């Protein structure tokens, strides 16, 4: 078993794996090669004593995932566009994240609030508006995923998402990282970001039900203020649910998150699994962890990009 719960993220024709103190990325170059890079997690919070505190660690992981994940998503897209060595500035990344977060809050939190308030305006039941708001959130979330999954490029990202999960499953069972061993595992994983979003939606329905129908200013403010609180609690519930997934009651409660992953993960091809294996092996080596005995090492070459400080490997 690894000493850390490795996680990841699908990129454009690639996979990012997050370790304890570093991330590793492997991408399929347009010419067919696998290229890789490692990068230290440079957050000012990472490594501090606060980073491991319950309800704080989730926000730190979310912050690092947003910053690092967005940067590498842009880099992976640039690589596929044959724009090697293009580095997006921090200002552009910040603007992109700000716009994305504003759109996310507006579409998934404020729009359901507005629509549910209009639809239940004549109701005297204090639970009617939060219940309708929750249903609208679920409909928007599932509709958005179903819509984007129809695009061929997004489907390939979802295949890499499946490869990422399958490779982590193999690692957690101390199996060799080979295409054959990885192929046996499911594409869904209990610590998936998709499942985290499902938990967040469920918690938001409960939290906003407690707020009830208030003045418009209080209702809007509560949605904005409670988002980080809900995210922090949701992260802890996700970790707890992953640890106790053998319990049938816990498994039933968390089952909706697995079902939604039927949309966000797809069966990968063998060459996609090779990319995921390369990424996870680089993450293990960056953390000084051993690669499972019997693993293959897909042929790969280091990727050189401006602003990326490679992580020294202790070998494996």
Coordinates of C-alpha atoms in Angstrom, one line a residue:
X1 CA 0.0 0.0 0.0
X2 CA 1.3 3.5 -0.8
X3 CA 2.1 5.8 2.2
X4 CA -0.2 8.5 0.7
X5 CA -3.6 8.6 -1.0
X6 CA -2.6 9.5 -4.5
X7 CA -5.1 11.4 -6.6
X8 CA -5.2 12.8 -10.0
X9 CA -6.8 14.7 -12.8
X10 CA -7.4 14.1 -16.5
X11 CA -5.9 16.5 -18.9
X12 CA -6.0 17.0 -22.6
X13 CA -4.4 13.7 -23.8
X14 CA -2.8 13.2 -20.5
X15 CA -3.0 12.6 -16.7
X16 CA -1.8 14.6 -13.7
X17 CA -1.1 12.7 -10.5
X18 CA -0.9 14.5 -7.1
X19 CA 1.5 13.1 -4.5
X20 CA 2.4 14.3 -1.0
X21 CA 4.6 17.2 -2.0
X22 CA 4.7 17.1 -5.7
X23 CA 2.7 16.5 -8.8
X24 CA 3.7 14.6 -11.9
X25 CA 2.2 14.9 -15.4
X26 CA 2.4 12.6 -18.4
X27 CA 1.1 13.6 -21.8
X28 CA 0.7 11.9 -25.1
X29 CA 2.6 14.1 -27.6
X30 CA 0.9 14.6 -31.0
X31 CA 3.8 12.6 -32.5
X32 CA 3.0 9.6 -30.2
X33 CA 5.7 10.0 -27.6
X34 CA 4.9 10.2 -23.9
X35 CA 6.4 13.3 -22.3
X36 CA 6.5 14.0 -18.6
X37 CA 7.3 16.6 -16.0
X38 CA 7.3 16.8 -12.2
X39 CA 6.6 20.0 -10.2
X40 CA 6.8 20.8 -6.5
X41 CA 3.6 21.9 -4.8
X42 CA 4.7 25.4 -4.1
X43 CA 1.6 26.6 -2.2
X44 CA 2.5 28.7 0.9
X45 CA 0.1 26.6 2.9
X46 CA 1.5 23.2 1.7
X47 CA 3.7 21.5 4.3
X48 CA 2.5 23.8 7.2
X49 CA 1.0 22.3 10.3
X50 CA -2.4 23.8 9.1
X51 CA -2.3 21.7 6.0
X52 CA -3.2 18.5 7.8
X53 CA -6.0 19.9 10.1
X54 CA -9.5 18.5 9.4
X55 CA -11.7 21.0 7.5
X56 CA -8.6 23.0 6.5
X57 CA -6.8 20.4 4.5
X58 CA -9.7 20.1 2.1
X59 CA -9.6 23.8 1.2
X60 CA -5.8 23.6 0.7
X61 CA -6.2 20.6 -1.6
X62 CA -9.0 22.4 -3.5
X63 CA -6.9 25.5 -3.8
X64 CA -3.8 23.6 -5.1
X65 CA -6.0 21.6 -7.4
X66 CA -7.5 24.7 -8.9
X67 CA -4.2 26.5 -9.4
X68 CA -2.0 23.7 -10.5
X69 CA -4.7 21.8 -12.3
X70 CA -5.7 24.8 -14.4
X71 CA -2.2 25.6 -15.3
X72 CA -1.5 22.1 -16.5
X73 CA -4.8 21.8 -18.3
X74 CA -3.7 24.9 -20.3
X75 CA -0.3 23.4 -21.0
X76 CA -1.7 20.1 -22.2
X77 CA -4.0 22.0 -24.6
X78 CA -1.0 24.0 -25.8
X79 CA 1.0 20.8 -26.4
X80 CA -1.7 19.4 -28.6
X81 CA -1.8 22.6 -30.5
X82 CA 1.9 22.2 -31.2
X83 CA 2.7 25.2 -29.2
X84 CA 5.7 23.8 -27.3
X85 CA 7.3 25.9 -24.6
X86 CA 4.4 28.2 -24.3
X87 CA 3.9 29.4 -20.8
X88 CA 0.7 31.0 -19.7
X89 CA 1.3 33.9 -17.2
X90 CA 0.1 33.8 -13.6
X91 CA -2.1 36.8 -14.3
X92 CA -3.9 35.0 -17.1
X93 CA -4.3 31.9 -15.0
X94 CA -5.8 34.0 -12.2
X95 CA -8.2 35.7 -14.5
X96 CA -9.3 32.4 -16.0
X97 CA -9.9 30.9 -12.5
X98 CA -11.8 34.0 -11.3
X99 CA -14.0 33.9 -14.4
X100 CA -14.6 30.1 -14.0
X101 CA -15.4 30.4 -10.3
X102 CA -17.8 33.3 -10.9
X103 CA -19.6 31.3 -13.6
X104 CA -19.7 28.2 -11.4
X105 CA -21.2 30.1 -8.4
X106 CA -23.6 31.9 -10.7
X107 CA -24.8 28.9 -12.6
X108 CA -24.8 26.2 -9.9
X109 CA -25.8 28.3 -6.9
X110 CA -27.3 31.6 -7.7
X111 CA -29.3 30.6 -10.7
X112 CA -31.1 27.7 -8.9
X113 CA -31.8 30.1 -6.0
X114 CA -33.4 32.6 -8.4
X115 CA -35.5 30.0 -10.3
X116 CA -36.6 28.2 -7.1
X117 CA -37.6 31.5 -5.4
X118 CA -39.8 32.4 -8.5
X119 CA -41.3 28.9 -8.7
X120 CA -42.2 28.7 -5.0
X121 CA -43.1 32.3 -4.4
X122 CA -46.6 31.5 -3.3
X123 CA -45.7 28.5 -1.1
X124 CA -45.9 28.8 2.7
X125 CA -43.8 25.6 3.2
X126 CA -40.4 26.7 4.3
X127 CA -38.8 23.6 2.8
X128 CA -40.4 24.1 -0.6
X129 CA -37.9 26.6 -1.9
X130 CA -34.7 24.7 -0.8
X131 CA -36.1 21.4 -2.1
X132 CA -36.8 22.9 -5.5
X133 CA -33.4 24.7 -5.5
X134 CA -31.7 21.3 -4.9
X135 CA -33.6 19.6 -7.7
X136 CA -32.6 22.4 -10.1
X137 CA -29.0 22.1 -9.0
X138 CA -29.0 18.4 -9.7
X139 CA -30.7 18.9 -13.0
X140 CA -28.1 21.6 -14.1
X141 CA -25.2 19.4 -12.9
X142 CA -26.3 16.2 -14.6
X143 CA -27.5 18.1 -17.8
X144 CA -24.1 19.9 -18.1
X145 CA -22.2 16.6 -17.7
X146 CA -24.4 14.8 -20.2
X147 CA -24.1 17.6 -22.7
X148 CA -20.3 18.0 -22.7
X149 CA -19.8 14.2 -22.7
X150 CA -21.2 14.1 -26.2
X151 CA -18.2 16.1 -27.5
X152 CA -15.5 13.7 -28.9
X153 CA -12.6 15.6 -27.2
X154 CA -14.3 15.6 -23.8
X155 CA -15.0 11.9 -24.2
X156 CA -11.3 11.3 -24.6
X157 CA -10.7 13.4 -21.4
X158 CA -13.2 11.1 -19.6
X159 CA -11.3 8.1 -20.9
X160 CA -8.1 9.5 -19.4
X161 CA -10.1 10.1 -16.2
X162 CA -11.0 6.4 -16.2
X163 CA -7.3 5.5 -16.8
X164 CA -6.3 7.6 -13.8
X165 CA -8.8 5.9 -11.5
X166 CA -7.9 2.4 -12.7
X167 CA -4.2 3.0 -12.2
X168 CA -4.7 4.3 -8.6
X169 CA -6.9 1.3 -7.9
X170 CA -4.0 -1.0 -8.9
X171 CA -1.5 1.0 -6.8
X172 CA -3.8 0.8 -3.7
X173 CA -3.9 -3.0 -4.1
X174 CA -0.1 -3.2 -4.4
X175 CA -0.4 -4.6 -7.9
X176 CA 2.2 -4.0 -10.6
X177 CA 1.5 -1.0 -12.8
X178 CA 1.0 -2.8 -16.1
X179 CA -1.7 -2.4 -18.6
X180 CA -3.0 -5.9 -18.0
X181 CA -3.2 -5.3 -14.2
X182 CA -4.7 -1.9 -14.4
X183 CA -7.3 -3.0 -17.0
X184 CA -9.0 -5.2 -14.4
X185 CA -10.1 -2.3 -12.2
X186 CA -13.3 -0.1 -12.5
X187 CA -13.2 3.4 -13.8
X188 CA -15.0 4.8 -10.8
X189 CA -13.1 5.7 -7.6
X190 CA -14.5 6.7 -4.2
X191 CA -12.2 9.7 -3.8
X192 CA -13.1 11.1 -7.3
X193 CA -13.7 14.8 -7.7
X194 CA -17.0 14.0 -9.3
X195 CA -18.2 12.3 -6.2
X196 CA -17.0 15.3 -4.2
X197 CA -19.3 17.5 -6.3
X198 CA -22.2 15.2 -5.6
X199 CA -21.5 15.4 -1.9
X200 CA -21.3 19.2 -2.1
X201 CA -24.7 19.4 -3.8
X202 CA -26.2 17.1 -1.2
X203 CA -24.7 19.2 1.7
X204 CA -25.8 22.5 0.0
X205 CA -29.4 21.2 0.0
X206 CA -29.2 20.5 3.7
X207 CA -27.4 23.8 4.6
X208 CA -29.7 26.0 2.5
X209 CA -32.8 24.3 4.0
X210 CA -31.6 25.4 7.4
X211 CA -31.2 28.9 6.2
X212 CA -34.7 28.8 4.9
X213 CA -36.5 31.6 3.1
X214 CA -35.0 35.0 4.1
X215 CA -34.5 38.3 2.4
X216 CA -32.9 38.1 -1.0
X217 CA -29.7 39.7 0.3
X218 CA -29.3 37.1 3.1
X219 CA -30.2 34.2 0.8
X220 CA -27.6 35.3 -1.8
X221 CA -25.0 36.0 0.9
X222 CA -25.5 32.6 2.5
X223 CA -24.9 30.8 -0.8
X224 CA -21.6 32.6 -1.3
X225 CA -20.4 32.5 2.4
X226 CA -21.3 28.8 2.9
X227 CA -19.6 27.5 -0.2
X228 CA -16.1 27.1 1.4
X229 CA -17.7 25.6 4.6
X230 CA -19.7 23.1 2.5
X231 CA -16.5 22.3 0.5
X232 CA -14.5 21.7 3.7
X233 CA -17.1 19.4 5.2
X234 CA -17.6 17.6 1.9
X235 CA -13.9 16.8 1.6
X236 CA -14.0 15.2 5.1
X237 CA -17.1 13.2 4.3
X238 CA -15.4 12.0 1.0
X239 CA -12.4 10.8 2.9
X240 CA -14.5 9.1 5.6
X241 CA -16.7 7.5 2.9
X242 CA -13.6 6.2 1.1
X243 CA -12.2 4.6 4.3
X244 CA -15.5 2.9 5.2
X245 CA -16.7 1.9 1.7
X246 CA -16.9 -1.7 2.8
X247 CA -19.8 -0.8 5.1
X248 CA -23.0 -1.5 3.1
X249 CA -24.8 1.5 4.6
X250 CA -21.9 3.9 3.7
X251 CA -21.7 2.3 0.3
X252 CA -25.4 2.9 -0.3
X253 CA -25.2 6.5 0.8
X254 CA -22.2 7.2 -1.5
X255 CA -23.6 5.2 -4.4
X256 CA -25.0 8.3 -6.3
X257 CA -21.4 9.6 -6.7
X258 CA -20.4 6.3 -8.3
X259 CA -23.4 6.5 -10.6
X260 CA -22.4 10.0 -11.8
X261 CA -19.0 8.7 -12.6
X262 CA -20.6 6.6 -15.3
X263 CA -20.8 9.9 -17.1
X264 CA -17.4 11.4 -16.2
X265 CA -15.3 8.2 -16.7
X266 CA -15.1 6.0 -19.7
X267 CA -13.1 2.8 -20.5
X268 CA -9.6 4.0 -21.8
X269 CA -7.5 2.5 -24.5
X270 CA -4.2 0.7 -23.7
X271 CA -2.1 3.7 -24.8
X272 CA -4.1 6.0 -22.4
X273 CA -3.4 3.5 -19.5
X274 CA 0.3 3.7 -20.4
X275 CA 0.1 7.5 -20.0
X276 CA -1.6 7.1 -16.6
X277 CA 1.0 4.6 -15.5
X278 CA 3.9 6.9 -16.5
X279 CA 2.3 9.8 -14.6
X280 CA 1.8 7.7 -11.4
X281 CA 5.3 6.3 -11.5
X282 CA 6.8 9.8 -11.8
X283 CA 4.6 10.9 -8.9
X284 CA 5.8 8.0 -6.7
X285 CA 9.4 8.7 -7.6
X286 CA 9.0 12.4 -6.9
X287 CA 7.8 11.5 -3.4
X288 CA 10.5 8.9 -2.8
X289 CA 8.0 6.1 -2.8
X290 CA 8.7 2.7 -4.5
X291 CA 7.0 1.7 -7.7
X292 CA 5.3 -1.6 -7.2
X293 CA 7.4 -4.6 -8.1
X294 CA 6.8 -5.9 -11.6
X295 CA 5.6 -2.6 -13.0
X296 CA 6.4 -1.7 -16.5
X297 CA 8.0 1.6 -17.3
X298 CA 6.4 3.1 -20.5
X299 CA 9.0 4.8 -22.6
X300 CA 8.9 8.5 -22.0
X301 CA 10.9 11.7 -22.4
X302 CA 11.2 14.7 -20.0
X303 CA 9.2 17.8 -21.0
X304 CA 10.8 21.2 -20.8
X305 CA 8.6 24.1 -20.1
X306 CA 9.4 27.5 -18.8
X307 CA 8.7 28.1 -15.1
X308 CA 8.6 24.4 -14.1
X309 CA 11.3 23.4 -11.6
X310 CA 11.8 19.6 -12.0
X311 CA 11.6 17.5 -8.8
X312 CA 14.6 15.5 -7.9
X313 CA 13.8 11.8 -7.9
X314 CA 15.1 9.5 -5.1
X315 CA 14.7 6.6 -7.5
X316 CA 12.4 3.6 -7.1

